[in-house]
Amino acid sequence: MIVKYYGDPITKDSHAIMLCGPTPRDDKTTSWRPEALAILQDLGYDGIVYVPEPKNQIPVFNNKNAQRTWERDCCLNSNVILFWVPRTFPAMLGLTTNIEFGYWLKKKKCVYGRPDGAYRTDYLDWLYNLEYQQKPCNSLAELLRQAVKISKEC
């Protein structure tokens, strides 16, 4: 598995998963992405994983447009865009996630999940069911298993 963090070069390889969803905005909130990487490692995933967070908490972009461009390019170069939305109020609202979810959903390469009880995800649930005829996954491990399976099929 090759992990690419903010600022790392984007590989033109379709065997890739982009980890979209809320990112902690303070040092008191734990990111869900390290757990996701550990699960992918345990699953034996052998592709690229794009992590839209700075490696070692060191910011690498000097403006928001460079960051947004990197994230968009990762999505374009991934065959699976995973949305895990462990939304809590007020620590991890994931407001940008709402926009990204709606934007990428029609590309038909998304998988989506959120823990039971996640704050205000009912509209995301409804859209996902409407577009994919599936209910959201409520387990990060199961969502990652789906992502790996789809990634290998493409």
PDB file of C-alpha atoms in Angstrom:
ATOM      1  CA  MET A   1       0.000   0.000   0.000  1.00  0.00           C
ATOM      2  CA  ILE A   2       1.266   3.437  -0.923  1.00  0.00           C
ATOM      3  CA  VAL A   3      -0.017   6.298   1.236  1.00  0.00           C
ATOM      4  CA  LYS A   4       0.017   9.808  -0.198  1.00  0.00           C
ATOM      5  CA  TYR A   5      -0.572  12.815   2.058  1.00  0.00           C
ATOM      6  CA  TYR A   6      -1.164  16.481   1.213  1.00  0.00           C
ATOM      7  CA  GLY A   7       1.441  17.693  -1.182  1.00  0.00           C
ATOM      8  CA  ASP A   8       2.733  14.269  -2.177  1.00  0.00           C
ATOM      9  CA  PRO A   9       2.816  13.723  -5.930  1.00  0.00           C
ATOM     10  CA  ILE A  10      -0.381  12.320  -7.389  1.00  0.00           C
ATOM     11  CA  THR A  11       0.100   9.081  -9.256  1.00  0.00           C
ATOM     12  CA  LYS A  12      -1.725   8.561 -12.531  1.00  0.00           C
ATOM     13  CA  ASP A  13      -2.997   5.151 -11.461  1.00  0.00           C
ATOM     14  CA  SER A  14      -6.617   4.123 -11.295  1.00  0.00           C
ATOM     15  CA  HIS A  15      -6.001   1.614  -8.482  1.00  0.00           C
ATOM     16  CA  ALA A  16      -6.458   4.221  -5.765  1.00  0.00           C
ATOM     17  CA  ILE A  17      -8.812   5.147  -2.943  1.00  0.00           C
ATOM     18  CA  MET A  18      -9.374   8.742  -1.804  1.00  0.00           C
ATOM     19  CA  LEU A  19     -10.367   9.079   1.875  1.00  0.00           C
ATOM     20  CA  CYS A  20     -12.948  11.895   1.950  1.00  0.00           C
ATOM     21  CA  GLY A  21     -14.797  13.047   5.026  1.00  0.00           C
ATOM     22  CA  PRO A  22     -14.471  15.436   7.943  1.00  0.00           C
ATOM     23  CA  THR A  23     -10.994  16.440   9.051  1.00  0.00           C
ATOM     24  CA  PRO A  24     -10.276  17.537  12.630  1.00  0.00           C
ATOM     25  CA  ARG A  25      -9.798  21.289  12.964  1.00  0.00           C
ATOM     26  CA  ASP A  26      -8.117  21.213  16.360  1.00  0.00           C
ATOM     27  CA  ASP A  27      -5.559  19.073  18.169  1.00  0.00           C
ATOM     28  CA  LYS A  28      -8.136  17.712  20.626  1.00  0.00           C
ATOM     29  CA  THR A  29     -10.100  15.813  17.964  1.00  0.00           C
ATOM     30  CA  THR A  30      -8.737  12.534  16.660  1.00  0.00           C
ATOM     31  CA  SER A  31      -8.743  11.848  12.939  1.00  0.00           C
ATOM     32  CA  TRP A  32     -10.464   8.701  11.692  1.00  0.00           C
ATOM     33  CA  ARG A  33      -7.942   8.251   8.869  1.00  0.00           C
ATOM     34  CA  PRO A  34      -5.144   6.463  10.824  1.00  0.00           C
ATOM     35  CA  GLU A  35      -7.685   3.781  11.759  1.00  0.00           C
ATOM     36  CA  ALA A  36      -8.728   3.552   8.107  1.00  0.00           C
ATOM     37  CA  LEU A  37      -5.104   3.080   7.021  1.00  0.00           C
ATOM     38  CA  ALA A  38      -4.605   0.333   9.612  1.00  0.00           C
ATOM     39  CA  ILE A  39      -7.714  -1.470   8.360  1.00  0.00           C
ATOM     40  CA  LEU A  40      -6.577  -1.178   4.737  1.00  0.00           C
ATOM     41  CA  GLN A  41      -3.194  -2.593   5.739  1.00  0.00           C
ATOM     42  CA  ASP A  42      -4.898  -5.528   7.496  1.00  0.00           C
ATOM     43  CA  LEU A  43      -7.023  -6.116   4.383  1.00  0.00           C
ATOM     44  CA  GLY A  44      -3.863  -6.389   2.301  1.00  0.00           C
ATOM     45  CA  TYR A  45      -4.803  -3.472   0.056  1.00  0.00           C
ATOM     46  CA  ASP A  46      -2.006  -2.966  -2.448  1.00  0.00           C
ATOM     47  CA  GLY A  47      -3.024   0.261  -4.174  1.00  0.00           C
ATOM     48  CA  ILE A  48      -2.646   3.950  -3.487  1.00  0.00           C
ATOM     49  CA  VAL A  49      -4.476   5.714  -0.659  1.00  0.00           C
ATOM     50  CA  TYR A  50      -4.852   9.482  -0.763  1.00  0.00           C
ATOM     51  CA  VAL A  51      -5.093  11.080   2.681  1.00  0.00           C
ATOM     52  CA  PRO A  52      -6.224  14.713   2.623  1.00  0.00           C
ATOM     53  CA  GLU A  53      -4.366  15.638   5.775  1.00  0.00           C
ATOM     54  CA  PRO A  54      -0.815  16.881   6.278  1.00  0.00           C
ATOM     55  CA  LYS A  55       1.774  14.266   7.107  1.00  0.00           C
ATOM     56  CA  ASN A  56       3.101  14.803  10.637  1.00  0.00           C
ATOM     57  CA  GLN A  57       0.694  17.763  11.084  1.00  0.00           C
ATOM     58  CA  ILE A  58       2.979  20.030   9.025  1.00  0.00           C
ATOM     59  CA  PRO A  59       0.974  22.250   6.649  1.00  0.00           C
ATOM     60  CA  VAL A  60       2.232  22.037   3.071  1.00  0.00           C
ATOM     61  CA  PHE A  61      -0.061  24.373   1.132  1.00  0.00           C
ATOM     62  CA  ASN A  62       0.313  28.123   1.200  1.00  0.00           C
ATOM     63  CA  ASN A  63      -3.240  28.728  -0.025  1.00  0.00           C
ATOM     64  CA  LYS A  64      -6.624  27.006  -0.046  1.00  0.00           C
ATOM     65  CA  ASN A  65      -6.800  26.754  -3.846  1.00  0.00           C
ATOM     66  CA  ALA A  66      -3.630  24.635  -3.978  1.00  0.00           C
ATOM     67  CA  GLN A  67      -5.111  22.350  -1.322  1.00  0.00           C
ATOM     68  CA  ARG A  68      -8.438  22.112  -3.172  1.00  0.00           C
ATOM     69  CA  THR A  69      -6.692  21.378  -6.465  1.00  0.00           C
ATOM     70  CA  TRP A  70      -4.672  18.568  -4.859  1.00  0.00           C
ATOM     71  CA  GLU A  71      -7.833  17.014  -3.405  1.00  0.00           C
ATOM     72  CA  ARG A  72      -9.718  17.279  -6.713  1.00  0.00           C
ATOM     73  CA  ASP A  73      -6.814  15.726  -8.627  1.00  0.00           C
ATOM     74  CA  CYS A  74      -6.729  12.853  -6.138  1.00  0.00           C
ATOM     75  CA  CYS A  75     -10.433  12.199  -6.694  1.00  0.00           C
ATOM     76  CA  LEU A  76      -9.965  12.333 -10.464  1.00  0.00           C
ATOM     77  CA  ASN A  77      -7.117   9.812 -10.236  1.00  0.00           C
ATOM     78  CA  SER A  78      -8.886   7.381  -7.887  1.00  0.00           C
ATOM     79  CA  ASN A  79     -11.219   4.624  -8.919  1.00  0.00           C
ATOM     80  CA  VAL A  80     -12.936   4.734  -5.508  1.00  0.00           C
ATOM     81  CA  ILE A  81     -13.864   7.852  -3.563  1.00  0.00           C
ATOM     82  CA  LEU A  82     -14.661   6.810  -0.022  1.00  0.00           C
ATOM     83  CA  PHE A  83     -16.803   9.071   2.147  1.00  0.00           C
ATOM     84  CA  TRP A  84     -16.719   8.262   5.862  1.00  0.00           C
ATOM     85  CA  VAL A  85     -18.686  10.893   7.780  1.00  0.00           C
ATOM     86  CA  PRO A  86     -18.236  10.514  11.554  1.00  0.00           C
ATOM     87  CA  ARG A  87     -19.817  13.942  11.948  1.00  0.00           C
ATOM     88  CA  THR A  88     -20.047  15.396  15.435  1.00  0.00           C
ATOM     89  CA  PHE A  89     -21.131  18.792  16.612  1.00  0.00           C
ATOM     90  CA  PRO A  90     -19.204  21.022  16.951  1.00  0.00           C
ATOM     91  CA  ALA A  91     -15.833  19.258  16.615  1.00  0.00           C
ATOM     92  CA  MET A  92     -16.154  17.668  13.151  1.00  0.00           C
ATOM     93  CA  LEU A  93     -18.970  19.139  11.123  1.00  0.00           C
ATOM     94  CA  GLY A  94     -17.547  18.303   7.717  1.00  0.00           C
ATOM     95  CA  LEU A  95     -19.342  21.098   5.884  1.00  0.00           C
ATOM     96  CA  THR A  96     -16.958  20.875   2.919  1.00  0.00           C
ATOM     97  CA  THR A  97     -17.657  17.145   2.880  1.00  0.00           C
ATOM     98  CA  ASN A  98     -21.280  17.904   2.012  1.00  0.00           C
ATOM     99  CA  ILE A  99     -20.218  19.773  -1.126  1.00  0.00           C
ATOM    100  CA  GLU A 100     -17.654  17.147  -2.135  1.00  0.00           C
ATOM    101  CA  PHE A 101     -20.165  14.357  -1.610  1.00  0.00           C
ATOM    102  CA  GLY A 102     -22.754  15.982  -3.854  1.00  0.00           C
ATOM    103  CA  TYR A 103     -20.145  16.829  -6.481  1.00  0.00           C
ATOM    104  CA  TRP A 104     -18.604  13.358  -6.758  1.00  0.00           C
ATOM    105  CA  LEU A 105     -21.691  11.228  -6.153  1.00  0.00           C
ATOM    106  CA  LYS A 106     -22.793  11.274  -9.814  1.00  0.00           C
ATOM    107  CA  LYS A 107     -19.413   9.889 -10.929  1.00  0.00           C
ATOM    108  CA  LYS A 108     -20.607   6.456  -9.715  1.00  0.00           C
ATOM    109  CA  LYS A 109     -17.344   5.630  -7.975  1.00  0.00           C
ATOM    110  CA  CYS A 110     -18.269   6.527  -4.394  1.00  0.00           C
ATOM    111  CA  VAL A 111     -18.796   4.419  -1.320  1.00  0.00           C
ATOM    112  CA  TYR A 112     -20.377   6.059   1.693  1.00  0.00           C
ATOM    113  CA  GLY A 113     -20.827   5.381   5.339  1.00  0.00           C
ATOM    114  CA  ARG A 114     -21.162   6.956   8.750  1.00  0.00           C
ATOM    115  CA  PRO A 115     -21.461   5.650  12.278  1.00  0.00           C
ATOM    116  CA  ASP A 116     -24.955   5.261  13.674  1.00  0.00           C
ATOM    117  CA  GLY A 117     -25.955   8.501  15.325  1.00  0.00           C
ATOM    118  CA  ALA A 118     -23.657  10.714  13.243  1.00  0.00           C
ATOM    119  CA  TYR A 119     -24.845  14.311  13.383  1.00  0.00           C
ATOM    120  CA  ARG A 120     -27.155  15.390  10.538  1.00  0.00           C
ATOM    121  CA  THR A 121     -26.306  12.831   7.882  1.00  0.00           C
ATOM    122  CA  ASP A 122     -29.876  12.004   6.855  1.00  0.00           C
ATOM    123  CA  TYR A 123     -29.685  14.013   3.602  1.00  0.00           C
ATOM    124  CA  LEU A 124     -26.421  12.290   2.636  1.00  0.00           C
ATOM    125  CA  ASP A 125     -28.054   8.940   3.433  1.00  0.00           C
ATOM    126  CA  TRP A 126     -31.039   9.812   1.243  1.00  0.00           C
ATOM    127  CA  LEU A 127     -28.897  10.960  -1.707  1.00  0.00           C
ATOM    128  CA  TYR A 128     -26.676   7.883  -1.545  1.00  0.00           C
ATOM    129  CA  ASN A 129     -29.693   5.592  -1.523  1.00  0.00           C
ATOM    130  CA  LEU A 130     -31.251   7.541  -4.398  1.00  0.00           C
ATOM    131  CA  GLU A 131     -28.133   7.370  -6.613  1.00  0.00           C
ATOM    132  CA  TYR A 132     -26.736   3.945  -5.649  1.00  0.00           C
ATOM    133  CA  GLN A 133     -29.797   2.109  -4.309  1.00  0.00           C
ATOM    134  CA  GLN A 134     -27.802   1.295  -1.179  1.00  0.00           C
ATOM    135  CA  LYS A 135     -27.995   2.208   2.441  1.00  0.00           C
ATOM    136  CA  PRO A 136     -24.922   3.801   3.999  1.00  0.00           C
ATOM    137  CA  CYS A 137     -22.496   1.517   5.744  1.00  0.00           C
ATOM    138  CA  ASN A 138     -22.322   2.056   9.510  1.00  0.00           C
ATOM    139  CA  SER A 139     -18.938   0.359   9.964  1.00  0.00           C
ATOM    140  CA  LEU A 140     -15.647   1.870   8.807  1.00  0.00           C
ATOM    141  CA  ALA A 141     -14.125  -1.604   8.418  1.00  0.00           C
ATOM    142  CA  GLU A 142     -16.999  -2.794   6.224  1.00  0.00           C
ATOM    143  CA  LEU A 143     -16.893   0.386   4.154  1.00  0.00           C
ATOM    144  CA  LEU A 144     -13.181  -0.132   3.532  1.00  0.00           C
ATOM    145  CA  ARG A 145     -13.795  -3.768   2.531  1.00  0.00           C
ATOM    146  CA  GLN A 146     -16.309  -2.509  -0.057  1.00  0.00           C
ATOM    147  CA  ALA A 147     -13.831   0.094  -1.306  1.00  0.00           C
ATOM    148  CA  VAL A 148     -11.045  -2.485  -1.715  1.00  0.00           C
ATOM    149  CA  LYS A 149     -13.359  -4.863  -3.567  1.00  0.00           C
ATOM    150  CA  ILE A 150     -14.544  -2.152  -5.966  1.00  0.00           C
ATOM    151  CA  SER A 151     -11.000  -0.879  -6.469  1.00  0.00           C
ATOM    152  CA  LYS A 152      -9.847  -4.337  -7.571  1.00  0.00           C
ATOM    153  CA  GLU A 153     -12.798  -4.748  -9.957  1.00  0.00           C
ATOM    154  CA  CYS A 154     -12.056  -1.572 -11.897  1.00  0.00           C
TER     155      CYS A 154
END
